[in-house]
Coordinates of C-alpha atoms in Angstrom, one line a residue:
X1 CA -34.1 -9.9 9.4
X2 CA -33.5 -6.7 8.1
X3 CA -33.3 -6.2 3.9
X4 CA -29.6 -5.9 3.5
X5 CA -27.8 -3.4 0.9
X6 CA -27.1 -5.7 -1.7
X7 CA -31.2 -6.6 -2.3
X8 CA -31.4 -2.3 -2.9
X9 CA -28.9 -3.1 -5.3
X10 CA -30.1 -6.2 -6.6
X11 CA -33.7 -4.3 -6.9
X12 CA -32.8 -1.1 -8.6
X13 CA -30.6 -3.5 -11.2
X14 CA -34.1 -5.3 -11.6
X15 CA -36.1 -2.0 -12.5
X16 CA -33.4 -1.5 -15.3
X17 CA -33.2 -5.2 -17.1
X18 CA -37.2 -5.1 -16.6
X19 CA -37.6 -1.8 -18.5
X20 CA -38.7 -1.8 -22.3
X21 CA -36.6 1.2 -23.8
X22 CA -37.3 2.5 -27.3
X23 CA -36.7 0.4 -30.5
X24 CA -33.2 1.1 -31.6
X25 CA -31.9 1.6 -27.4
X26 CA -32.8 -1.6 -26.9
X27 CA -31.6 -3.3 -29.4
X28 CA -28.1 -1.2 -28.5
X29 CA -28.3 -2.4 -24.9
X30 CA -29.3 -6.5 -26.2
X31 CA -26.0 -5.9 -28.9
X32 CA -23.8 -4.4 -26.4
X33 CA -24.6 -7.5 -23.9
X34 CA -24.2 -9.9 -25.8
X35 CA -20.6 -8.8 -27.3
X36 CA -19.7 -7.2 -24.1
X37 CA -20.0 -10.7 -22.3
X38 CA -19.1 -13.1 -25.3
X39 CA -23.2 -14.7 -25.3
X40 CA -23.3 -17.5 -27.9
X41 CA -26.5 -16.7 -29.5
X42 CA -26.3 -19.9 -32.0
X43 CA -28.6 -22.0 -30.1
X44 CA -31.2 -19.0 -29.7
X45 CA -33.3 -15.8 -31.6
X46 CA -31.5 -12.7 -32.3
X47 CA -30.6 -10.2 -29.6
X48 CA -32.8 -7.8 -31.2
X49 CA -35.7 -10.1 -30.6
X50 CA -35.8 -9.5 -27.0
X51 CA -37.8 -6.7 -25.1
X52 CA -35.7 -6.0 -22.7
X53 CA -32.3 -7.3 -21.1
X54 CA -34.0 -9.4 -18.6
X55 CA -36.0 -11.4 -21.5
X56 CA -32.7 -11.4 -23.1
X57 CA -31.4 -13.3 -19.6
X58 CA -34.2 -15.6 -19.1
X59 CA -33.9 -16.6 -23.4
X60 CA -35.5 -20.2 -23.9
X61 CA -33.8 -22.0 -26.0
X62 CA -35.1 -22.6 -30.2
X63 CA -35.1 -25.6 -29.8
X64 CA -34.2 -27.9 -27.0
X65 CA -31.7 -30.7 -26.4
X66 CA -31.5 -33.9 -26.7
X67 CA -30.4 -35.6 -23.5
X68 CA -30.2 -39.4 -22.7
X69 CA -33.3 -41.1 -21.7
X70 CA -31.7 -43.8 -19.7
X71 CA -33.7 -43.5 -16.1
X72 CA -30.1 -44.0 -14.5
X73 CA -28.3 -41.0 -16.3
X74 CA -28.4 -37.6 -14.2
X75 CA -28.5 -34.4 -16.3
X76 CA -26.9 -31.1 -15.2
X77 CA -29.7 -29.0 -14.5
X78 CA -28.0 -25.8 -16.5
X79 CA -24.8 -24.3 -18.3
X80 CA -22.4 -23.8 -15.6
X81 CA -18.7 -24.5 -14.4
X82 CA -18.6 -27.0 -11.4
X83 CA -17.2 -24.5 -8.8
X84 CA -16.7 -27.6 -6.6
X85 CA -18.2 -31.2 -6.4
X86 CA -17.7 -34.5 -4.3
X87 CA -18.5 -36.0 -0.8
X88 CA -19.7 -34.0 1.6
X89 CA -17.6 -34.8 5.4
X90 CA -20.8 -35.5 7.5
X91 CA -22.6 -32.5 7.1
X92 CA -19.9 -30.2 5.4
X93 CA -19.4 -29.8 1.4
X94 CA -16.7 -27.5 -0.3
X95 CA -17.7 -23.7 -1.2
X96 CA -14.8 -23.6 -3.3
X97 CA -11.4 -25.2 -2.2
X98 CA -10.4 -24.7 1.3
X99 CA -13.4 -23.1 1.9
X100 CA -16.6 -25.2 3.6
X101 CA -19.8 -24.7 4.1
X102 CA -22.6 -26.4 6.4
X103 CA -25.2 -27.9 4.6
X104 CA -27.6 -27.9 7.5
X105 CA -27.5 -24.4 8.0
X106 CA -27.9 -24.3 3.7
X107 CA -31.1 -25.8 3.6
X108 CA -32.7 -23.8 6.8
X109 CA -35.3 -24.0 9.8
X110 CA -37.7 -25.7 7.8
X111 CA -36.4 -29.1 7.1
X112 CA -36.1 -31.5 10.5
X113 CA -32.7 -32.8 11.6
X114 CA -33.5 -36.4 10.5
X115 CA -34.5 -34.7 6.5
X116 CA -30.7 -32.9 6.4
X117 CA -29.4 -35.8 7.7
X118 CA -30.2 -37.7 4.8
X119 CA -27.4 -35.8 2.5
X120 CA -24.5 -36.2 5.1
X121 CA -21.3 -38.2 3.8
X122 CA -23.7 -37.8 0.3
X123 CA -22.5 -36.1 -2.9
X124 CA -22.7 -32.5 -3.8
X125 CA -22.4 -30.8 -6.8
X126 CA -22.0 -26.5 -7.2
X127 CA -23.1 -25.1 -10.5
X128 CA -21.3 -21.5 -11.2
X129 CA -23.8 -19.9 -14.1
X130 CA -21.8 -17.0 -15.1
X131 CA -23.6 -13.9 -16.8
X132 CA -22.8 -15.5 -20.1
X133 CA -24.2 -18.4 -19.5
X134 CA -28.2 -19.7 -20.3
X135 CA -29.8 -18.6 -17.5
X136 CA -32.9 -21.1 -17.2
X137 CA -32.6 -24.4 -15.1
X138 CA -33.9 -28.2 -15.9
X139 CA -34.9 -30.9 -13.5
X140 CA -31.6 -33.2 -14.3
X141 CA -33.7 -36.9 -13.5
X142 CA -37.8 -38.0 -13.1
X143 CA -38.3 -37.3 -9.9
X144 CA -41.1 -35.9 -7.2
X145 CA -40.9 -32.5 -5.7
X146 CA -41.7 -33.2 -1.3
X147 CA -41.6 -29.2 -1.0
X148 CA -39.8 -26.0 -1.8
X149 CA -39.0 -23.3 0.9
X150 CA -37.5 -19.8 0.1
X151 CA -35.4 -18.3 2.4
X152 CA -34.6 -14.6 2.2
X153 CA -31.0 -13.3 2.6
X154 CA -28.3 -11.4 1.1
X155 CA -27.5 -11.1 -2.5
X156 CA -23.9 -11.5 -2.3
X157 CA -21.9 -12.1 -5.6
X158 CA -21.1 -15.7 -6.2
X159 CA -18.0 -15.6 -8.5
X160 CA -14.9 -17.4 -8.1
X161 CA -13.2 -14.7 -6.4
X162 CA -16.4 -13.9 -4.0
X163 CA -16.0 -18.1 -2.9
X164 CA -12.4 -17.6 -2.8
X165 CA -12.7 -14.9 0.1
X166 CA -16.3 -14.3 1.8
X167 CA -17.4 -17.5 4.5
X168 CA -21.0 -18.7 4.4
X169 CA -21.7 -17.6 1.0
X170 CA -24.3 -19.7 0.3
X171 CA -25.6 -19.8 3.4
X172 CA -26.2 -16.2 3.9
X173 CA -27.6 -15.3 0.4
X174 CA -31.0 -15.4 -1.1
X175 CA -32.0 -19.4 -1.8
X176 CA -35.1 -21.3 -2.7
X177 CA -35.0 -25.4 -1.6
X178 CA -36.1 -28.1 -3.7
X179 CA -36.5 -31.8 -1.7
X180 CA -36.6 -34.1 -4.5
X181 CA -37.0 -38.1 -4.3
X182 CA -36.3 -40.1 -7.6
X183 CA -38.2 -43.2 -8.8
X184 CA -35.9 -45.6 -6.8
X185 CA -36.8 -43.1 -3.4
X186 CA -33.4 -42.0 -3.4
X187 CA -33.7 -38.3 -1.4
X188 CA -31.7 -34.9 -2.8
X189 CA -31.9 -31.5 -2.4
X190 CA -31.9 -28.4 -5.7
X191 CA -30.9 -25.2 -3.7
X192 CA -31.3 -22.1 -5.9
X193 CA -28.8 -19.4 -4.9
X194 CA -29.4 -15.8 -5.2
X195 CA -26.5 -13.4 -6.4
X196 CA -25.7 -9.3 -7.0
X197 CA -27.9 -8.0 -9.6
X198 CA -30.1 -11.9 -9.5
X199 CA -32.8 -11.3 -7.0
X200 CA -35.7 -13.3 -9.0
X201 CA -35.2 -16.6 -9.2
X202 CA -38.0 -18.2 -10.6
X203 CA -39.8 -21.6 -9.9
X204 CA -42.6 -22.5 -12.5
X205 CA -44.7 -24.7 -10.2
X206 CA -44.4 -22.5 -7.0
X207 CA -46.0 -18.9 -7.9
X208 CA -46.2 -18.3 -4.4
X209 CA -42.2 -18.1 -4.4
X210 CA -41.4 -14.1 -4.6
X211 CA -37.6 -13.8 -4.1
X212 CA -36.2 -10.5 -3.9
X213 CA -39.5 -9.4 -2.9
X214 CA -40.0 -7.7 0.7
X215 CA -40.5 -10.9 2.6
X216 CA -38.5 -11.0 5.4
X217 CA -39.3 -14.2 6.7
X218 CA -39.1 -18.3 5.2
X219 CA -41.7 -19.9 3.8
X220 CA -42.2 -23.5 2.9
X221 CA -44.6 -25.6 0.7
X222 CA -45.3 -29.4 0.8
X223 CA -46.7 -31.0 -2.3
X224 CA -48.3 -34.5 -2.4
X225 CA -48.5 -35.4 -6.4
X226 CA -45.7 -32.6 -7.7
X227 CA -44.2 -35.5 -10.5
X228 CA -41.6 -33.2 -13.1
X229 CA -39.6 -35.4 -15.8
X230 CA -36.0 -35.0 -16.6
X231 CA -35.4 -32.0 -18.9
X232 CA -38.7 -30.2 -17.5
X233 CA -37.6 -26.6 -17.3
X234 CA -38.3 -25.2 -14.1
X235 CA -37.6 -21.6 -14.2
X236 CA -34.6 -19.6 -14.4
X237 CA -32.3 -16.6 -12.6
X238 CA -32.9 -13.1 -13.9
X239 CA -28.7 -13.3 -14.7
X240 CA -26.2 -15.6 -13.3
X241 CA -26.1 -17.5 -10.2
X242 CA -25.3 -20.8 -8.3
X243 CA -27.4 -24.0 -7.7
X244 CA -26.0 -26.5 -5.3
X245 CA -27.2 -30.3 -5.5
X246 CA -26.8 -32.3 -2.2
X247 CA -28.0 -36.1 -2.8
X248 CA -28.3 -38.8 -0.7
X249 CA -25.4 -41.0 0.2
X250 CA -24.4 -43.9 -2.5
X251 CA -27.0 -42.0 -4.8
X252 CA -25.0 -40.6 -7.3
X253 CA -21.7 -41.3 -9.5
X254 CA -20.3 -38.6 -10.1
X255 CA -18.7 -38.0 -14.0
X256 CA -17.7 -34.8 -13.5
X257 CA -15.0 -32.7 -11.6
X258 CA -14.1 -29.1 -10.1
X259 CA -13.4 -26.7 -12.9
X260 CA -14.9 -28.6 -15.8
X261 CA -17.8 -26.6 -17.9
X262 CA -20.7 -28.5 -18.5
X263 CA -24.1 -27.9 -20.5
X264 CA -27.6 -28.5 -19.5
X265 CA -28.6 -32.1 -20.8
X266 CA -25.0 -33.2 -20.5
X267 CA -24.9 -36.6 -18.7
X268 CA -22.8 -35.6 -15.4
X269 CA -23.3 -38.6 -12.8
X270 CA -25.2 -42.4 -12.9
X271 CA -28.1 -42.8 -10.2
X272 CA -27.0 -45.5 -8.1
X273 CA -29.7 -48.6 -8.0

């Protein structure tokens, strides 16, 4: 597979949030950010604190929240609108409405038929994270990590109107897959999804995961022992993006809807015993 236009783009965006101007110029751009795109800064340091605009992106919070310890409560992994959420038909979940995408093909070569299997007639859930938004993501229940695979691809934009009009978004960007299994061996999948001017998305326990890197090819990595507890933060995107959750059938309860903003920590669904 050939590196497409948009990782160029995506790249030479990357060179500019990375760079460390002078004093007062970065402390213009951090400013002109933040008020350009409405940032609420309350629950984080002063834009002036940050080196550059990407460390301005991937901010950690001051402090972090408090979230409910109930083993049965599933957290949202991040700030985000739900784009879309529900049951998938068999093996197809809604891109936006009226809009459909295969969740096979979403989670790639390297899982088997009977693994993807495991999600159809299940629940999904599409997290928007605008450029506004806090950019880091959080495992949303205890759970094991089975492996991770990255898949290169495009770095299509994912905002409304991109869902609203391209086919196969998420299946032709950028993505890194997370299998998961919770304590009660229910089975889901985290699918990290790449966007214009997001070509790193970071994952904390993988190092060997380089997105928007020159790999042209997917990778995968199993993991015996990988135990992460609800709230562990995981990484983050280098500026907005998507992360789709496909669970299990009669896993989850959903308490949450299309359209409706929700907060990292934020109780969204019940784990089904």
């Amino acid at each position: 597979m050939e590196k497409h236009i948009t990782s160029a783009i995506s790249q030479a965006f990357g060179k500019f949030a990375n760079e460390e101007f002078a004093t007062p110029i970065q402390n213009f751009i951090n400013s002109s950010y933040v008020s350009l795109m409405g940032l609420d800064m309350s629950e984080f340091h002063a834009p002036q604190t940050y080196s550059s605009l990407n460390a301005l992106f991937t901010r950690k919070l001051r402090e972090d929240r408090v979230f409910s310890l109930d083993s049965d409560d599933f957290i949202s992994p991040c700030d985000s609108l739900i784009s879309e959420c529900g049951v998938l038909e068999s093996e197809y979940a809604l891109q936006i409405k009226g809009m459909r995408y295969n969740s096979d093909e979403l989670l790639g070569e390297h899982f088997s038929s009977e693994e993807k299997a495991i999600v159809h007639d299940g629940t999904f859930i599409n997290f928007y994270l605008s450029p506004r938004d806090y950019h880091r993501y959080h495992m949303p229940t205890n759970l094991k990590v089975l492996r991770a695979v990255h898949i290169p691809g495009k770095f299509y934009p994912v905002n409304i109107p991109s869902l609203k009009k391209r086919v196969n978004l998420f299946v032709e960007n950028e993505r890194v897959v997370l299998l998961c299994e919770t304590q009660n061996q229910k089975r889901f999948y985290i699918v990290l999804v790449s966007a214009l001017n997001v070509g790193v998305m970071q994952v904390a326990f993988e190092p060997r995961i380089k997105t928007d890197a020159d790999a042209l090819q997917s990778s995968s990595y199993s993991y015996e022992n990988l135990y992460c507890n609800k709230g562990d933060d995981f990484g983050c995107f280098e500026m907005g993006s998507t992360i789709v959750v496909l669970a299990q059938k009669d896993m989850l309860e959903l308490d949450v809807k299309a359209g409706e903003n929700v907060k990292y920590a934020q109780t969204i669904a019940k784990l089904v015993i």
